[in-house]
Tab-separated table of C-alpha atoms in Angstrom:
chain	number	residue	atom	x	y	z
A	27	UNK	CA	37.097	55.493	91.914
A	28	UNK	CA	39.096	53.157	94.124
A	29	UNK	CA	42.697	52.046	94.007
A	30	UNK	CA	43.898	49.158	96.205
A	31	UNK	CA	47.453	48.048	96.616
A	32	UNK	CA	48.907	45.088	98.495
A	33	UNK	CA	51.762	46.458	100.585
A	34	UNK	CA	52.568	43.195	102.411
A	35	UNK	CA	51.210	39.665	102.343
A	36	UNK	CA	47.572	39.809	103.582
A	37	UNK	CA	47.725	43.627	103.932
A	38	UNK	CA	46.308	46.204	101.559
A	39	UNK	CA	45.783	49.928	101.479
A	40	UNK	CA	43.121	51.711	99.456
A	41	UNK	CA	42.104	55.200	98.462
A	42	UNK	CA	38.507	55.702	97.401
A	43	UNK	CA	36.938	58.866	95.937
A	44	UNK	CA	33.212	59.276	95.377
A	45	UNK	CA	31.388	61.450	92.856
A	46	UNK	CA	30.515	63.946	95.629
A	47	UNK	CA	34.238	64.511	96.425
A	48	UNK	CA	34.429	62.373	99.566
A	49	UNK	CA	37.801	60.669	99.929
A	50	UNK	CA	38.343	57.580	102.090
A	51	UNK	CA	41.716	56.089	103.045
A	52	UNK	CA	41.584	52.490	104.219
A	53	UNK	CA	43.898	49.824	105.632
A	54	UNK	CA	42.862	46.160	105.675
A	55	UNK	CA	44.839	43.336	107.296
A	56	UNK	CA	43.871	39.685	107.130
A	57	UNK	CA	44.200	38.278	110.646
A	58	UNK	CA	43.434	34.666	109.746
A	59	UNK	CA	42.310	33.091	106.492
A	60	UNK	CA	39.683	30.423	106.043
A	61	UNK	CA	41.207	26.953	106.018
A	62	UNK	CA	40.346	23.353	106.803
A	63	UNK	CA	41.288	24.088	110.427
A	64	UNK	CA	39.474	27.436	110.706
A	65	UNK	CA	35.982	27.907	109.185
A	66	UNK	CA	36.023	31.670	108.496
A	67	UNK	CA	38.345	34.397	107.290
A	68	UNK	CA	38.863	37.388	109.587
A	69	UNK	CA	40.266	40.772	108.557
A	70	UNK	CA	40.657	44.010	110.532
A	71	UNK	CA	39.785	47.265	108.768
A	72	UNK	CA	40.478	50.914	109.667
A	73	UNK	CA	39.572	53.949	107.595
A	74	UNK	CA	39.340	57.712	107.628
A	75	UNK	CA	37.235	59.724	105.238
A	76	UNK	CA	36.626	63.377	104.658
A	77	UNK	CA	34.194	65.333	102.533
A	78	UNK	CA	35.241	68.080	100.099
A	79	UNK	CA	38.366	66.187	98.979
A	80	UNK	CA	39.344	65.311	102.556
A	81	UNK	CA	39.116	68.934	103.782
A	82	UNK	CA	35.880	68.787	105.842
A	83	UNK	CA	33.743	66.523	108.033
A	84	UNK	CA	36.052	63.645	108.927
A	85	UNK	CA	34.649	60.198	109.769
A	86	UNK	CA	36.987	57.503	111.096
A	87	UNK	CA	35.806	53.874	111.106
A	88	UNK	CA	36.956	50.597	112.645
A	89	UNK	CA	35.611	47.188	111.805
A	90	UNK	CA	36.038	43.499	111.223
A	91	UNK	CA	35.355	41.590	108.020
A	92	UNK	CA	34.194	37.996	108.558
A	93	UNK	CA	33.942	35.831	105.448
A	94	UNK	CA	32.995	32.263	104.681
A	95	UNK	CA	33.382	30.592	101.292
A	96	UNK	CA	31.408	27.467	100.384
A	97	UNK	CA	33.458	25.607	97.765
A	98	UNK	CA	33.683	27.831	94.682
A	99	UNK	CA	29.901	28.422	94.541
A	100	UNK	CA	29.041	30.877	97.292
A	101	UNK	CA	30.418	33.252	99.888
A	102	UNK	CA	28.832	35.165	102.760
A	103	UNK	CA	30.175	38.215	104.579
A	104	UNK	CA	29.433	39.877	107.925
A	105	UNK	CA	31.063	43.245	108.650
A	106	UNK	CA	30.450	44.864	112.056
A	107	UNK	CA	31.724	48.471	111.922
A	108	UNK	CA	31.821	51.486	114.212
A	109	UNK	CA	31.750	54.812	112.332
A	110	UNK	CA	32.193	58.252	113.946
A	111	UNK	CA	30.692	61.549	112.743
A	112	UNK	CA	27.840	60.044	110.747
A	113	UNK	CA	25.151	62.616	111.530
A	114	UNK	CA	25.370	65.307	108.798
A	115	UNK	CA	23.342	67.895	110.753
A	116	UNK	CA	25.733	70.321	112.535
A	117	UNK	CA	23.214	71.210	115.251
A	118	UNK	CA	23.067	67.577	116.322
A	119	UNK	CA	26.803	66.840	116.365
A	120	UNK	CA	27.002	66.593	120.152
A	121	UNK	CA	24.390	63.827	120.355
A	122	UNK	CA	23.866	60.677	118.347
A	123	UNK	CA	26.913	61.103	116.134
A	124	UNK	CA	28.241	57.530	115.953
A	125	UNK	CA	26.823	54.509	114.191
A	126	UNK	CA	27.305	50.802	114.641
A	127	UNK	CA	26.668	48.994	111.363
A	128	UNK	CA	26.547	45.329	110.499
A	129	UNK	CA	27.105	44.898	106.788
A	130	UNK	CA	25.739	41.658	105.358
A	131	UNK	CA	26.680	40.368	101.929
A	132	UNK	CA	26.522	37.302	99.717
A	133	UNK	CA	27.875	36.178	96.362
A	134	UNK	CA	26.531	33.188	94.460
A	135	UNK	CA	28.138	31.727	91.340
A	136	UNK	CA	25.340	31.165	88.826
A	137	UNK	CA	27.496	29.936	85.919
A	138	UNK	CA	31.256	29.932	85.348
A	139	UNK	CA	32.139	33.622	85.477
A	140	UNK	CA	28.616	34.925	86.327
A	141	UNK	CA	27.661	35.851	89.899
A	142	UNK	CA	24.681	37.222	91.759
A	143	UNK	CA	25.587	39.660	94.557
A	144	UNK	CA	23.577	41.108	97.448
A	145	UNK	CA	24.396	43.457	100.304
A	146	UNK	CA	22.635	45.377	103.034
A	147	UNK	CA	23.937	47.570	105.830
A	148	UNK	CA	21.571	47.851	108.783
A	149	UNK	CA	22.509	50.206	111.610
A	150	UNK	CA	22.147	48.487	114.970
A	151	UNK	CA	23.016	51.395	117.285
A	152	UNK	CA	23.661	55.132	117.238
A	153	UNK	CA	22.637	57.559	114.495
A	154	UNK	CA	19.869	55.893	112.477
A	155	UNK	CA	18.072	58.122	109.953
A	156	UNK	CA	15.701	55.387	108.767
A	157	UNK	CA	16.143	53.284	105.639
A	158	UNK	CA	18.765	50.538	105.528
A	159	UNK	CA	21.044	50.724	102.503
A	160	UNK	CA	20.389	47.710	100.238
A	161	UNK	CA	21.872	46.676	96.895
A	162	UNK	CA	21.969	43.697	94.548
A	163	UNK	CA	23.433	42.973	91.165
A	164	UNK	CA	24.840	40.668	88.526
A	165	UNK	CA	28.601	40.439	88.018
A	166	UNK	CA	30.458	38.981	85.031
A	167	UNK	CA	34.121	38.057	85.413
A	168	UNK	CA	36.361	37.803	82.396
A	169	UNK	CA	40.065	37.257	83.031
A	170	UNK	CA	41.161	39.931	85.498
A	171	UNK	CA	38.105	42.117	84.776
A	172	UNK	CA	34.756	42.230	86.552
A	173	UNK	CA	31.729	43.995	85.090
A	174	UNK	CA	28.799	44.601	87.410
A	175	UNK	CA	25.291	45.995	86.923
A	176	UNK	CA	23.725	46.820	90.276
A	177	UNK	CA	20.576	48.277	91.776
A	178	UNK	CA	20.441	49.972	95.168
A	179	UNK	CA	18.570	52.486	97.280
A	180	UNK	CA	21.572	54.776	97.879
A	181	UNK	CA	24.743	56.103	96.290
A	182	UNK	CA	26.834	55.585	99.451
A	183	UNK	CA	30.081	53.668	99.030
A	184	UNK	CA	32.131	54.837	102.035
A	185	UNK	CA	31.465	53.683	105.602
A	186	UNK	CA	29.990	57.036	106.757
A	187	UNK	CA	27.793	57.256	103.655
A	188	UNK	CA	26.453	53.754	104.316
A	189	UNK	CA	25.789	54.707	107.954
A	190	UNK	CA	23.608	57.582	106.719
A	191	UNK	CA	21.314	55.023	105.093
A	192	UNK	CA	19.279	54.649	101.957
A	193	UNK	CA	16.276	56.374	100.419
A	194	UNK	CA	12.859	55.444	99.043
A	195	UNK	CA	14.319	55.782	95.530
A	196	UNK	CA	16.193	53.059	93.624
A	197	UNK	CA	19.182	53.619	91.368
A	198	UNK	CA	20.952	51.541	88.747
A	199	UNK	CA	24.732	51.515	88.527
A	200	UNK	CA	27.642	49.973	86.671
A	201	UNK	CA	31.072	49.017	88.030
A	202	UNK	CA	34.228	47.902	86.273
A	203	UNK	CA	37.193	46.516	88.168
A	204	UNK	CA	40.545	45.080	87.136
A	205	UNK	CA	42.851	42.886	89.176
A	206	UNK	CA	46.513	42.815	88.230
A	207	UNK	CA	48.470	39.704	89.165
């Protein structure tokens, strides 16, 4: 479950809770938007998450969101992020406990209101347990609603969970979102 709220122009806060009781607080600020004079959008992101309803194992994260839209047909995203406390094994906390991720994503409009989406989050430095988290899906937009069916190799939706990587198994999921204007 995630709730986002725009507190100022180009600034939003979010609270995100996963099914395993991890809570993530996030702040995102658009630094510069894509325009005719500037080819990409740039946003700064900071977050803090904690397991067990934000009572244990805290993982702060800092990153940048780079986006590029191509007319109204496609968009690509690059998200370099540093995440602390990503190694879940307590005996290894002193070593190899940070991760540097580079999230890569794309959205392609297939028909009016129907999109294909893809994302992957390779770890480029630090704690790296193996498999890169990968997901893809189909999204239908209707008014302010978006309905998405997705397939991925992990359940991770917070930055630390994504840093911990994917599995050999594949899962199917469903998301519903609503934007209020």
